[in-house]
PDB file of C-alpha atoms and ligand atoms in Angstrom:
ATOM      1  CA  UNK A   1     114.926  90.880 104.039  1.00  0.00           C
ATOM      2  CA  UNK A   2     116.765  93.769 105.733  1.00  0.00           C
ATOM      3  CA  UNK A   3     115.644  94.698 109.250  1.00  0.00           C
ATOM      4  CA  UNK A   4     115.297  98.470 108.767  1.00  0.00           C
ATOM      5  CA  UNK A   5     115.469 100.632 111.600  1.00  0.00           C
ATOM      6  CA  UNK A   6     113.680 104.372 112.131  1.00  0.00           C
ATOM      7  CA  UNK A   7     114.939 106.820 114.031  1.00  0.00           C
ATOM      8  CA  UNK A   8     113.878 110.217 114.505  1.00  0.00           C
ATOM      9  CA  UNK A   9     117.178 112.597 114.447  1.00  0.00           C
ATOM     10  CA  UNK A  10     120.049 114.007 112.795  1.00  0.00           C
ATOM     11  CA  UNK A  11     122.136 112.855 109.517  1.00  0.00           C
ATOM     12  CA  UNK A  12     125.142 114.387 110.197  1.00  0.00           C
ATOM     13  CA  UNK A  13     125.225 112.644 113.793  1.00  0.00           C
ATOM     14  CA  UNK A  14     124.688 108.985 112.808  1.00  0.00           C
ATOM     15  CA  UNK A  15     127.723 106.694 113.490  1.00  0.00           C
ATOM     16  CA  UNK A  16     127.361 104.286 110.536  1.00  0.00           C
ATOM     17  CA  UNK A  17     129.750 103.542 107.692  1.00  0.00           C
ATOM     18  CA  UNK A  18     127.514 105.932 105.004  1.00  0.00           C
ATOM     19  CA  UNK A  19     125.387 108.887 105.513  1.00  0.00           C
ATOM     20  CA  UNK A  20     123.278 109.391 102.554  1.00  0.00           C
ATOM     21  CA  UNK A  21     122.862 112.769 101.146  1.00  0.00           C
ATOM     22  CA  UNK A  22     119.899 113.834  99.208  1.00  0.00           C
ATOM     23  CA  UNK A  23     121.958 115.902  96.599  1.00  0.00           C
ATOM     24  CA  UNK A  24     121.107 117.864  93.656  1.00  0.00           C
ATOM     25  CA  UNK A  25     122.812 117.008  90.557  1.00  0.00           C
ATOM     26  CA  UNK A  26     125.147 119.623  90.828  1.00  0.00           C
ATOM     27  CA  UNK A  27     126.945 118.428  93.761  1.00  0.00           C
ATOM     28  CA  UNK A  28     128.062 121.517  95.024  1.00  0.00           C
ATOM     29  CA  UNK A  29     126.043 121.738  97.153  1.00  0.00           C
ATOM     30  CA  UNK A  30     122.221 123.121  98.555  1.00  0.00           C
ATOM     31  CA  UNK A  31     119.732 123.211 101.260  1.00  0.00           C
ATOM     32  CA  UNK A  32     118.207 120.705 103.686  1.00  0.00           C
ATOM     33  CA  UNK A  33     120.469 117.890 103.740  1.00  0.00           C
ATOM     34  CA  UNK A  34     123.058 118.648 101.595  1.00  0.00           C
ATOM     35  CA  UNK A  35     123.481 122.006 103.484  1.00  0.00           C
ATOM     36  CA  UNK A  36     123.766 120.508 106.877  1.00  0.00           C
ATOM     37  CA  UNK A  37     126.228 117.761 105.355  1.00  0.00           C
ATOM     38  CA  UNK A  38     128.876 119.975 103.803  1.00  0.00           C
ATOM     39  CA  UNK A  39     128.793 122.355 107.042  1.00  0.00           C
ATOM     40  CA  UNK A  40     129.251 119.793 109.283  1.00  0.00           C
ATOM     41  CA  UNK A  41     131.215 117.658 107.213  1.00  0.00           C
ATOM     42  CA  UNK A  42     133.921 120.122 106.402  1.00  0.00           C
ATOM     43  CA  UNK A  43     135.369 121.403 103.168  1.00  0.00           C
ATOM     44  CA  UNK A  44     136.899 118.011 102.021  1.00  0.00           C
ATOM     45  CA  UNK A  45     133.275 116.970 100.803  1.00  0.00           C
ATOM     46  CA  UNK A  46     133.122 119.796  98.793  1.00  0.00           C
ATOM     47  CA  UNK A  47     136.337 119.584  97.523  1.00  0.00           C
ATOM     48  CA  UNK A  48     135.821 116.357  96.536  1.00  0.00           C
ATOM     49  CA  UNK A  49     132.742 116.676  94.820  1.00  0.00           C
ATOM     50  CA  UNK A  50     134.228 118.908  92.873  1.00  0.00           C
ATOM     51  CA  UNK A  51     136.599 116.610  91.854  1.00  0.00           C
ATOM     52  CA  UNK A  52     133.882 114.725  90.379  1.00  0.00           C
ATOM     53  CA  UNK A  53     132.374 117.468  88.629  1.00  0.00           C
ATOM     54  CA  UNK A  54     136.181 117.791  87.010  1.00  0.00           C
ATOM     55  CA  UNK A  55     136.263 114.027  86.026  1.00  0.00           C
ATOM     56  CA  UNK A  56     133.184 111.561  85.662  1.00  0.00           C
ATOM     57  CA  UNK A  57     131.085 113.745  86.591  1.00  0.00           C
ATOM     58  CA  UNK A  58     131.301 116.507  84.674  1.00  0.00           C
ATOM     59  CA  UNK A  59     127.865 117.096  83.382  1.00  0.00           C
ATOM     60  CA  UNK A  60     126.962 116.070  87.281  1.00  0.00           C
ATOM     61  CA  UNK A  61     125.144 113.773  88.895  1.00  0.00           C
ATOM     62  CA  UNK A  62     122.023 112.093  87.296  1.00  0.00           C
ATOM     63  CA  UNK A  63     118.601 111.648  89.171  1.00  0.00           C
ATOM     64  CA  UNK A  64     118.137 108.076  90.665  1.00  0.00           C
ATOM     65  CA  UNK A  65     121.993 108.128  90.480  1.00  0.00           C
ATOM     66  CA  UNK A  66     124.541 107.553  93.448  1.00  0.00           C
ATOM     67  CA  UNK A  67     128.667 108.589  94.411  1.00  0.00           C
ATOM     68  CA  UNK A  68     130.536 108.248  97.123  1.00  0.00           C
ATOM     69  CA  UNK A  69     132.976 110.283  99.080  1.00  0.00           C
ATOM     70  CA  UNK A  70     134.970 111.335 101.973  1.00  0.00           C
ATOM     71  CA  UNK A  71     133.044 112.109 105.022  1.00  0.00           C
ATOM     72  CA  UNK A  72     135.009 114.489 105.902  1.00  0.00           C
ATOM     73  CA  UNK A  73     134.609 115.700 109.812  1.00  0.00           C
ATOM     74  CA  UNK A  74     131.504 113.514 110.253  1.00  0.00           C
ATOM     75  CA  UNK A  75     131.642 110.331 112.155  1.00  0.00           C
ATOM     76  CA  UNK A  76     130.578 108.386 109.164  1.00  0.00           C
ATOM     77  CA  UNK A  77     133.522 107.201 106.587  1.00  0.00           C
ATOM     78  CA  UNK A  78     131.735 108.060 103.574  1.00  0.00           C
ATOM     79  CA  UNK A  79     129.071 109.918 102.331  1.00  0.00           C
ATOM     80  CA  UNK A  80     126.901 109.055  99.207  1.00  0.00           C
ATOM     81  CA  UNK A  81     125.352 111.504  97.070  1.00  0.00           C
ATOM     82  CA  UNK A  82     122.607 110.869  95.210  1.00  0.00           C
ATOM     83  CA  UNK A  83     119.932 112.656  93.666  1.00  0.00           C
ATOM     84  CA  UNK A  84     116.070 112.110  94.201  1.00  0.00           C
ATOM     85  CA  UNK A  85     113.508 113.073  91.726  1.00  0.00           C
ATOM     86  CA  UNK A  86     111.500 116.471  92.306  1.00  0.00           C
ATOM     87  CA  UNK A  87     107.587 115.282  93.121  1.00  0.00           C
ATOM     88  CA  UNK A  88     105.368 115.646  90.211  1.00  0.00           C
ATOM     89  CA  UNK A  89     101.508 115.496  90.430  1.00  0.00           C
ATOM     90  CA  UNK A  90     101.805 113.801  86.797  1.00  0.00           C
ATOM     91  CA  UNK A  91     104.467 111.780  86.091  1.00  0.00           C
ATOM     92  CA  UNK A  92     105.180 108.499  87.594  1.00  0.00           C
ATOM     93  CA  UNK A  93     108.379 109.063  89.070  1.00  0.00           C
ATOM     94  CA  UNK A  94     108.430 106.472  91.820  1.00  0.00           C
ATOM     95  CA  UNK A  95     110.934 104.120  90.114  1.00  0.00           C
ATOM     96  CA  UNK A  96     113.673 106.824  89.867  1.00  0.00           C
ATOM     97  CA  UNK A  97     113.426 107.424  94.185  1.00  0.00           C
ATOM     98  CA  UNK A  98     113.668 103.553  94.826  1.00  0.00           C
ATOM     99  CA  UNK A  99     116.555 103.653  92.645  1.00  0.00           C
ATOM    100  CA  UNK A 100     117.760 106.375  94.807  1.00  0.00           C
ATOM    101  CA  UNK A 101     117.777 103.827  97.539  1.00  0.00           C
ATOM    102  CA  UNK A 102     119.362 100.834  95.447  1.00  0.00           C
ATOM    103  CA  UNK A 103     122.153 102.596  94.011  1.00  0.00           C
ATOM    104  CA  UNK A 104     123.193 104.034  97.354  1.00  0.00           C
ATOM    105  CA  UNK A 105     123.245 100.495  99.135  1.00  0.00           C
ATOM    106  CA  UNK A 106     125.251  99.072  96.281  1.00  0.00           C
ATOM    107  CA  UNK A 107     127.552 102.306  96.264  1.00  0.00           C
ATOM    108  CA  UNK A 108     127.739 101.311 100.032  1.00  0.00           C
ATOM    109  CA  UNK A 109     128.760  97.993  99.492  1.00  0.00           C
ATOM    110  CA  UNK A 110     131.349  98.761  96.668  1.00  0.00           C
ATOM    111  CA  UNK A 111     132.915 100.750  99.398  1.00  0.00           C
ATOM    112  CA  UNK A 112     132.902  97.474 101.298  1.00  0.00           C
ATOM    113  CA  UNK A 113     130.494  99.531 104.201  1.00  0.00           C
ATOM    114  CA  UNK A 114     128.042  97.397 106.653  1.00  0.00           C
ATOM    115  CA  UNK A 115     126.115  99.570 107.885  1.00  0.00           C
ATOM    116  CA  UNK A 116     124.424 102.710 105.965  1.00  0.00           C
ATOM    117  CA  UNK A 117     121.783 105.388 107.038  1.00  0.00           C
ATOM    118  CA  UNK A 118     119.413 107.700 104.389  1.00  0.00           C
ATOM    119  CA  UNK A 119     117.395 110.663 105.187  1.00  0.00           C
ATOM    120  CA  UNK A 120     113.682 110.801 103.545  1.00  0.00           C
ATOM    121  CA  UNK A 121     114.777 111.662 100.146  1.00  0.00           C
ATOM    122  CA  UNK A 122     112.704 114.199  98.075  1.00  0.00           C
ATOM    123  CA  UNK A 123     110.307 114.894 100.840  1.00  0.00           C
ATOM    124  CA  UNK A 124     111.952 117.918 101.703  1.00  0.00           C
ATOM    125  CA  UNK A 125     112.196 121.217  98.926  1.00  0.00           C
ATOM    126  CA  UNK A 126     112.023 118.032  96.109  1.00  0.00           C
ATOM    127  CA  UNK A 127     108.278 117.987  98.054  1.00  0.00           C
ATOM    128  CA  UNK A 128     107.438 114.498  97.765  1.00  0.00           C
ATOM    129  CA  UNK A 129     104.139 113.414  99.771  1.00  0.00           C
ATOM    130  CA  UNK A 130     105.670 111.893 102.889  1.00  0.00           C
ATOM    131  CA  UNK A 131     103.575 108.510 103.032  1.00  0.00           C
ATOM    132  CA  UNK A 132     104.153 107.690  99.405  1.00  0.00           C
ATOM    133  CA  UNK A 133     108.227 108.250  99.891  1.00  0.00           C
ATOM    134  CA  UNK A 134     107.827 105.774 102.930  1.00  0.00           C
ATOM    135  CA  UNK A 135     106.073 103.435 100.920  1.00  0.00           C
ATOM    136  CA  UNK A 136     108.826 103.545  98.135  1.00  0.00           C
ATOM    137  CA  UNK A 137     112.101 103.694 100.712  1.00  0.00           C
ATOM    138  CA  UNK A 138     110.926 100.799 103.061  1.00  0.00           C
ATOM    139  CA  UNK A 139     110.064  98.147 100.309  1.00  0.00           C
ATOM    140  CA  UNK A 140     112.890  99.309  98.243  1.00  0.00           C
ATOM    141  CA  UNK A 141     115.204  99.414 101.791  1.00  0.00           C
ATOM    142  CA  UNK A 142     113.877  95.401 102.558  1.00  0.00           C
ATOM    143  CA  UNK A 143     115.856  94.491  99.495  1.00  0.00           C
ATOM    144  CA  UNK A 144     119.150  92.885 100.435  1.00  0.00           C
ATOM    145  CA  UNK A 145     122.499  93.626  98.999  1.00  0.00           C
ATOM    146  CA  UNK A 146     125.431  91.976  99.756  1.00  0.00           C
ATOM    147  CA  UNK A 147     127.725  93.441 103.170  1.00  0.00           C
ATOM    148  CA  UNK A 148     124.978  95.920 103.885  1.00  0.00           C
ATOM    149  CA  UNK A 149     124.116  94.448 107.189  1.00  0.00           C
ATOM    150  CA  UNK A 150     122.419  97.561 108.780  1.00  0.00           C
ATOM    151  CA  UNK A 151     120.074  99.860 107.359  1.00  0.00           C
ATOM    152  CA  UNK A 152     118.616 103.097 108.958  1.00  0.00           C
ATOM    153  CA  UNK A 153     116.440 105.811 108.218  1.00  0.00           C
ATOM    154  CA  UNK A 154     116.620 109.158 109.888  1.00  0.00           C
ATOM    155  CA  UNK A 155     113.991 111.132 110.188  1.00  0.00           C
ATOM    156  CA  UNK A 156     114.195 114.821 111.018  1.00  0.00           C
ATOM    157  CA  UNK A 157     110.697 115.673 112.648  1.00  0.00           C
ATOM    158  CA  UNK A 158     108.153 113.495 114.118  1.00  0.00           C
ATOM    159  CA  UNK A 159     105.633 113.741 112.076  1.00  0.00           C
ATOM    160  CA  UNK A 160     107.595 112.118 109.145  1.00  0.00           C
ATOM    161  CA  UNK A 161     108.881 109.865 111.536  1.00  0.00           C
ATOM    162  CA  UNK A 162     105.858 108.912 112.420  1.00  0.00           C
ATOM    163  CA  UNK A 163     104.269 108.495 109.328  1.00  0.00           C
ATOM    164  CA  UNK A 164     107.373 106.671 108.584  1.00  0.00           C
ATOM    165  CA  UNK A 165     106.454 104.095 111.086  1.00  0.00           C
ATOM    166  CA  UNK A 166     103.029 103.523 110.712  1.00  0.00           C
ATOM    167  CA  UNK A 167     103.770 102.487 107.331  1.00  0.00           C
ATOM    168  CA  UNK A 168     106.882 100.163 108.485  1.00  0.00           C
ATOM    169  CA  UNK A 169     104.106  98.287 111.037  1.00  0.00           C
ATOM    170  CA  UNK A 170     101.662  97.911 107.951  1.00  0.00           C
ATOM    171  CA  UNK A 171     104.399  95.744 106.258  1.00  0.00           C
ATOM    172  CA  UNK A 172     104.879  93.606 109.056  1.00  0.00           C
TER     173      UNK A 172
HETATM  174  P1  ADP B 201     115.192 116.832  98.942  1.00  0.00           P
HETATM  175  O1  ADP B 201     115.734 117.965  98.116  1.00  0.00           O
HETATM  176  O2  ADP B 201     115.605 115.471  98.415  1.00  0.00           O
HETATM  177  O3  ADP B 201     113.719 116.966  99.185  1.00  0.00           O
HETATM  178  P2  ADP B 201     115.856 117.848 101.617  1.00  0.00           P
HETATM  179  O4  ADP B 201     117.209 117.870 102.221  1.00  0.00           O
HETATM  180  O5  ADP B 201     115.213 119.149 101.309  1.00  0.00           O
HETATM  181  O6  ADP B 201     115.979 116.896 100.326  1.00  0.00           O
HETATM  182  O7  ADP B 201     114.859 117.056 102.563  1.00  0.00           O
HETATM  183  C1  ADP B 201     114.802 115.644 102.682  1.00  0.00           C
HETATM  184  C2  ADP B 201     114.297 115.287 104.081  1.00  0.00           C
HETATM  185  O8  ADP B 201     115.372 115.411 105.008  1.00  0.00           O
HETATM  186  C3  ADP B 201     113.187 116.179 104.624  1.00  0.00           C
HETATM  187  O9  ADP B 201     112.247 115.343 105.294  1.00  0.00           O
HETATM  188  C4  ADP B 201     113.903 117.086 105.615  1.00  0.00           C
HETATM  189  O10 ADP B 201     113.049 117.495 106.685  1.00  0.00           O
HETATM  190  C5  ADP B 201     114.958 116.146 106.148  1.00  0.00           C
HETATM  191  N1  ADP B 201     116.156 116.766 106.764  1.00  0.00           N
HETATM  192  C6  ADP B 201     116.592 118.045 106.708  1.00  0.00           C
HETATM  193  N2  ADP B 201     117.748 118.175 107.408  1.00  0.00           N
HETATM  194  C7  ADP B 201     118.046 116.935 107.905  1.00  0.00           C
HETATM  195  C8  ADP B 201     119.093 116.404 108.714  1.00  0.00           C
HETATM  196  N3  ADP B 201     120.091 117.164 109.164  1.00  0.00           N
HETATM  197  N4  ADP B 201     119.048 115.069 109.033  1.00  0.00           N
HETATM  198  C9  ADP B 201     118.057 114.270 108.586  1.00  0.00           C
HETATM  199  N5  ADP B 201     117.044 114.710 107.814  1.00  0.00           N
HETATM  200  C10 ADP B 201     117.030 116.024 107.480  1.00  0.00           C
END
């Protein structure tokens, strides 16, 4: 089981091989996250998302799914896109954010990165309850892939950092 660590802060700050982005599918960018990525990050992440967009990716990126790219001016070496589901008060859609999670640690390890770092995907304009997304990112987090040897989880304020916690010492 991965030792996952919380911390309450900034994304775009966090010295790891990957920063996570919570994307939309168009991956050209948006609020939140994304926002603060590509303006701290530089034009080179937009460029090459766009890139994508021109190639594989052309119909964009699908929710649950994960891509990496340059980090451009952040101190991370790549960033991974993905895209969490939108909250809905009737449809189930837990199993497409812990895929969120999976596919970014194994687009992480294809990259041959140790150590990788997520935001609280969907929990901001996607408006996913913030104890249910902890629930889903921490057991789905505790899975282990192989070469991620560090896992983190940034949290921007402290109330979803703490919630983020009290659910982390309920597991243990
Ligand atoms: P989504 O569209 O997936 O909901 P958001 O970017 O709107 O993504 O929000 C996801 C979470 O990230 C929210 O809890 C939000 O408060 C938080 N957040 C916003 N900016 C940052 C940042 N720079 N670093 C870390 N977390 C952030």
């Amino acid at each position: 089981m991965n030792l996952i660590e919380l911390v309450q802060g900034d994304i775009t700050e966090q010295h790891v091989d990957v920063v996570v982005n919570a994307a939309n599918s168009s991956l050209l960018g948006g609020g939140g996250v994304d926002g603060a990525i590509h303006r701290k990050g530089g034009p080179a992440i937009l460029e090459a998302c766009r890139k994508l967009r021109a190639g594989h990716y052309g119909r964009g990126l699908k929710t649950g799914q994960a891509v990496a790219t340059t980090a451009g001016k952040l101190p991370a070496r790549w960033v991974v896109h993905t895209v969490g589901p939108v909250w809905s008060a009737t449809e189930d859609r837990s199993g497409l954010l812990a895929d969120c999670y999976r596919n970014s640690m194994l687009a992480a390890a294809e990259l041959g990165a140790c150590s990788i770092a997520f935001p609280a995907i969907s929990t901001g304009i996607y408006r996913w309850p913030v104890e249910s997304a902890a629930k889903i990112a921490l057991t789905t987090l505790a899975e282990e892939v192989p070469g991620i040897t560090s896992v983190r989880l940034v949290l921007f304020d402290k109330k979803t950092y703490d919630v983020f916690s009290e659910n982390a010492q309920d597991k243990k």
